[in-house]
mmCIF file with all atom_site columns, C-alpha atoms in Angstrom:
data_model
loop_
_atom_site.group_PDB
_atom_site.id
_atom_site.type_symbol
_atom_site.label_atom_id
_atom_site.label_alt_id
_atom_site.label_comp_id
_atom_site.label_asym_id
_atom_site.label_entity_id
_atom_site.label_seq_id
_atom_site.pdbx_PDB_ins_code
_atom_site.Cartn_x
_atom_site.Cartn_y
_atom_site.Cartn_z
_atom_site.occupancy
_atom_site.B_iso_or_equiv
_atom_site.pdbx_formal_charge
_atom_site.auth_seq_id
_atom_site.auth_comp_id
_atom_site.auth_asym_id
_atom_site.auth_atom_id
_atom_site.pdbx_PDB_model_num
ATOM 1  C CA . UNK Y 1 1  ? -27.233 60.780 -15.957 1.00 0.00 ? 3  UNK Y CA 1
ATOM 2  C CA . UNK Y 1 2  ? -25.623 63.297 -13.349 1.00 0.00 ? 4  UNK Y CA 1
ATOM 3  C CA . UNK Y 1 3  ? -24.760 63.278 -9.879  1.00 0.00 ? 5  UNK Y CA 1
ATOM 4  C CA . UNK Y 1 4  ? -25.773 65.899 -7.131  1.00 0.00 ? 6  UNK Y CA 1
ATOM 5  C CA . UNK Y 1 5  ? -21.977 67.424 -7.735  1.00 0.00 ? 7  UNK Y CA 1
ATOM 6  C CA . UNK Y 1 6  ? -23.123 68.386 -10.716 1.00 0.00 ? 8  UNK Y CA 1
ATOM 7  C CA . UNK Y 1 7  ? -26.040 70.901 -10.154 1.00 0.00 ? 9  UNK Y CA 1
ATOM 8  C CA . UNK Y 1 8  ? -25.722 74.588 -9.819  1.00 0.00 ? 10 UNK Y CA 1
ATOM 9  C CA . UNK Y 1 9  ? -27.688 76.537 -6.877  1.00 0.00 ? 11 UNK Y CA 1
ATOM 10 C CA . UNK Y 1 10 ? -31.164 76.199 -6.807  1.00 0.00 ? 12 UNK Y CA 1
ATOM 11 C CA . UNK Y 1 11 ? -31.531 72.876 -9.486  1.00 0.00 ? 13 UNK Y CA 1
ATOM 12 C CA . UNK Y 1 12 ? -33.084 70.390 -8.591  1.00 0.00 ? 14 UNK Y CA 1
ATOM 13 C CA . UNK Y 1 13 ? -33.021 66.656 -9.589  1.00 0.00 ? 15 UNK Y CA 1
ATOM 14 C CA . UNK Y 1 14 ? -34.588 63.042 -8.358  1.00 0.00 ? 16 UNK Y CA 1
ATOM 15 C CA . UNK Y 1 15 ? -32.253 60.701 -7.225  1.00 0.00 ? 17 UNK Y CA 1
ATOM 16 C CA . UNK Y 1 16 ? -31.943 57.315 -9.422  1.00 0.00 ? 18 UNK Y CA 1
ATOM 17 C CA . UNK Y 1 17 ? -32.771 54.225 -8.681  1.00 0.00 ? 19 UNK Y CA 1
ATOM 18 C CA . UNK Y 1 18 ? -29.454 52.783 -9.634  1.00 0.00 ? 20 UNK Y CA 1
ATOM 19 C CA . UNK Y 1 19 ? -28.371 55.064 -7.005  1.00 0.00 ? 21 UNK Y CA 1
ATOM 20 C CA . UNK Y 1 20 ? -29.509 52.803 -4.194  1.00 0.00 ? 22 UNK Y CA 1
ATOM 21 C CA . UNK Y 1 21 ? -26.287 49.820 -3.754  1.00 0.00 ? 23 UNK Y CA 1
ATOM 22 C CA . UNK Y 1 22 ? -23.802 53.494 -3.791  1.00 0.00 ? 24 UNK Y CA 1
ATOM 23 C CA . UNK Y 1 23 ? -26.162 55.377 -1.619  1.00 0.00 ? 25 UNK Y CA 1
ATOM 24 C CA . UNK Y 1 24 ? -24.379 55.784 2.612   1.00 0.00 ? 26 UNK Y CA 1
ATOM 25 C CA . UNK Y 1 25 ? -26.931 54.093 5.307   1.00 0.00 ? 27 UNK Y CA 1
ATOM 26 C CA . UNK Y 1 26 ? -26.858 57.039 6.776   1.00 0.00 ? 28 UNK Y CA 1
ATOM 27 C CA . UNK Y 1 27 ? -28.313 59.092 3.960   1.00 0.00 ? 29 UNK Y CA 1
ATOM 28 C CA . UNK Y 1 28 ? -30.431 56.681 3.213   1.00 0.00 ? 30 UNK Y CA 1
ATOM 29 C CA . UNK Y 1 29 ? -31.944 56.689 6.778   1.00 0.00 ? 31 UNK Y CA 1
ATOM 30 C CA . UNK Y 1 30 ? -32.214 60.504 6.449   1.00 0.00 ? 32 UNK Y CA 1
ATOM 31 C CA . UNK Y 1 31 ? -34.452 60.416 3.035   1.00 0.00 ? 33 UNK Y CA 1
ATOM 32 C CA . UNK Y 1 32 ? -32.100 60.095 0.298   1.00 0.00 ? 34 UNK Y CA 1
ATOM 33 C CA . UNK Y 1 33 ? -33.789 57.377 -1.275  1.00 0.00 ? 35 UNK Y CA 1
ATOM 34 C CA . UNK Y 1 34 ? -34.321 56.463 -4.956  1.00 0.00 ? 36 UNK Y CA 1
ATOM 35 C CA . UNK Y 1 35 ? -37.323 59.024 -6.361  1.00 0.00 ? 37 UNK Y CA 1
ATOM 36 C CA . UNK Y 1 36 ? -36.850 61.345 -3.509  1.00 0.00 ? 38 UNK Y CA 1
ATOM 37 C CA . UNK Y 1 37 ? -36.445 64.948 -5.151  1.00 0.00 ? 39 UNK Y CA 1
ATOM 38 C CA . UNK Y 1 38 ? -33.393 66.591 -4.201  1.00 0.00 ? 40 UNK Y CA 1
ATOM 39 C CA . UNK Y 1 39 ? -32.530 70.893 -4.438  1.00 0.00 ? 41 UNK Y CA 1
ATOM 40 C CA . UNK Y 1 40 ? -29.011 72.014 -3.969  1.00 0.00 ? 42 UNK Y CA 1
ATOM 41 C CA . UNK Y 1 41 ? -29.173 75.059 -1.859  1.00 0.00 ? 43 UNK Y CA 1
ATOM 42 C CA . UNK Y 1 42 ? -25.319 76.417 -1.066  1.00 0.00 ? 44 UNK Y CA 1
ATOM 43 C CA . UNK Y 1 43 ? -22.393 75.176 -1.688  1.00 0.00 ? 45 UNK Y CA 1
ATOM 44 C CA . UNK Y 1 44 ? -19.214 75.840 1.258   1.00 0.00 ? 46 UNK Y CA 1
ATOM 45 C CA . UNK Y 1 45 ? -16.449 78.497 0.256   1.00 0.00 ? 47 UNK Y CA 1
ATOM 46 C CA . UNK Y 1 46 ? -13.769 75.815 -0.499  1.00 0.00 ? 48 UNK Y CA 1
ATOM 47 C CA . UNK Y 1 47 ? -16.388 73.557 -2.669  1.00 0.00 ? 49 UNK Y CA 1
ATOM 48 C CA . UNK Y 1 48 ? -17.073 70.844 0.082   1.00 0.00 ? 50 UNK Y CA 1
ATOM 49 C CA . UNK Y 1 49 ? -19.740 70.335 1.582   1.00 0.00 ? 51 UNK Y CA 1
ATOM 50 C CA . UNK Y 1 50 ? -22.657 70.795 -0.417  1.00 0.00 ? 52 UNK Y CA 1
ATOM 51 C CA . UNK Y 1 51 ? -26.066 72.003 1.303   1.00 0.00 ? 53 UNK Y CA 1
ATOM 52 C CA . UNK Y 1 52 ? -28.568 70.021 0.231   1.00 0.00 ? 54 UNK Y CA 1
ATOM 53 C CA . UNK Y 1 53 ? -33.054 70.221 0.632   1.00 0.00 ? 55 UNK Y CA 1
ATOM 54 C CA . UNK Y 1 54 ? -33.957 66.380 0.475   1.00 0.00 ? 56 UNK Y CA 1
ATOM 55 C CA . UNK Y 1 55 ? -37.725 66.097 1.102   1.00 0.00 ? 57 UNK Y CA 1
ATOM 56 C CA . UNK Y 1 56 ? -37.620 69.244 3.093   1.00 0.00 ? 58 UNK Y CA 1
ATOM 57 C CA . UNK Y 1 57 ? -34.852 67.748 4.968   1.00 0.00 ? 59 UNK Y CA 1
ATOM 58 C CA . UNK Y 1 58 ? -31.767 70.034 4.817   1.00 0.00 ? 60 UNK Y CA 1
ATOM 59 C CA . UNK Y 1 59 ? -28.855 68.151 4.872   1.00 0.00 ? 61 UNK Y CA 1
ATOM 60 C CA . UNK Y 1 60 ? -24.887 68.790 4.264   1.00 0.00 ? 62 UNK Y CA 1
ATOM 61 C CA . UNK Y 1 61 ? -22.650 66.032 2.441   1.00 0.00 ? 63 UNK Y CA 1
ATOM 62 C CA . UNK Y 1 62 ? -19.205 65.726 1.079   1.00 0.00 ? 64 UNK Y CA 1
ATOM 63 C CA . UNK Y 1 63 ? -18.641 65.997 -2.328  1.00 0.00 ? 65 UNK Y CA 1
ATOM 64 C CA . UNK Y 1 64 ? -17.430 62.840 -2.737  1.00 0.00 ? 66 UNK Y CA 1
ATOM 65 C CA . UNK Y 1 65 ? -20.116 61.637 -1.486  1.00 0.00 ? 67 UNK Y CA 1
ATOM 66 C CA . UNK Y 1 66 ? -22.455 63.472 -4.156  1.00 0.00 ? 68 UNK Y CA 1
ATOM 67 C CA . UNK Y 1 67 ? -20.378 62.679 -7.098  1.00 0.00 ? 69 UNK Y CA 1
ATOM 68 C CA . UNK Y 1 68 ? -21.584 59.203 -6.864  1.00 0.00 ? 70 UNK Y CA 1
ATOM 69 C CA . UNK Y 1 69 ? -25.585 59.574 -6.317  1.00 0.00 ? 71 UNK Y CA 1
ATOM 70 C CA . UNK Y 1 70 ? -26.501 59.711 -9.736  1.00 0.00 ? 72 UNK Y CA 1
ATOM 71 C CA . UNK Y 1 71 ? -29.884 61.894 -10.542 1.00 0.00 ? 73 UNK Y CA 1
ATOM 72 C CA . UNK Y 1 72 ? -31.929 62.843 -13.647 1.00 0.00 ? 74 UNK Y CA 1
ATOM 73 C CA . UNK Y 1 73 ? -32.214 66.222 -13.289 1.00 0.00 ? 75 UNK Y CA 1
ATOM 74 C CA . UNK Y 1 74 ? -35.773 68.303 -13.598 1.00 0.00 ? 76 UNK Y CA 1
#
């Protein structure tokens, strides 16, 4: 398994369901749930945030944050 910290520009992955208990409410309320495909589309000049496409949702989180979503990547 990875986490969304780990993909490069432009990869995309599908958030796991053992994801869901480490998940924020607030992501989850903003489509990050389990299945929900995910693209990482820029990451910030000093590595935090990341910019992230979640069901055409664009959305910017901490990396701290996405080292603990765990995906299977596509």
């Amino acid at each position: 398994m990875s986490t969304i910290a780990s993909l490069q520009i432009g990869e995309t992955g599908i958030i796991s369901d053992e994801s869901l208990g480490k998940i924020p409410l607030k992501l989850l309320e903003m489509g990050c749930l389990p299945g929900a495909e995910i693209e990482l589309l820029q990451v910030a000049p000093l590595n935090d945030p990341l910019y992230i496409c979640v069901n055409g949702s664009h959305l910017a989180i901490r990396r701290e944050t996405a080292a603990i979503i765990l995906i299977t990547k596509n």
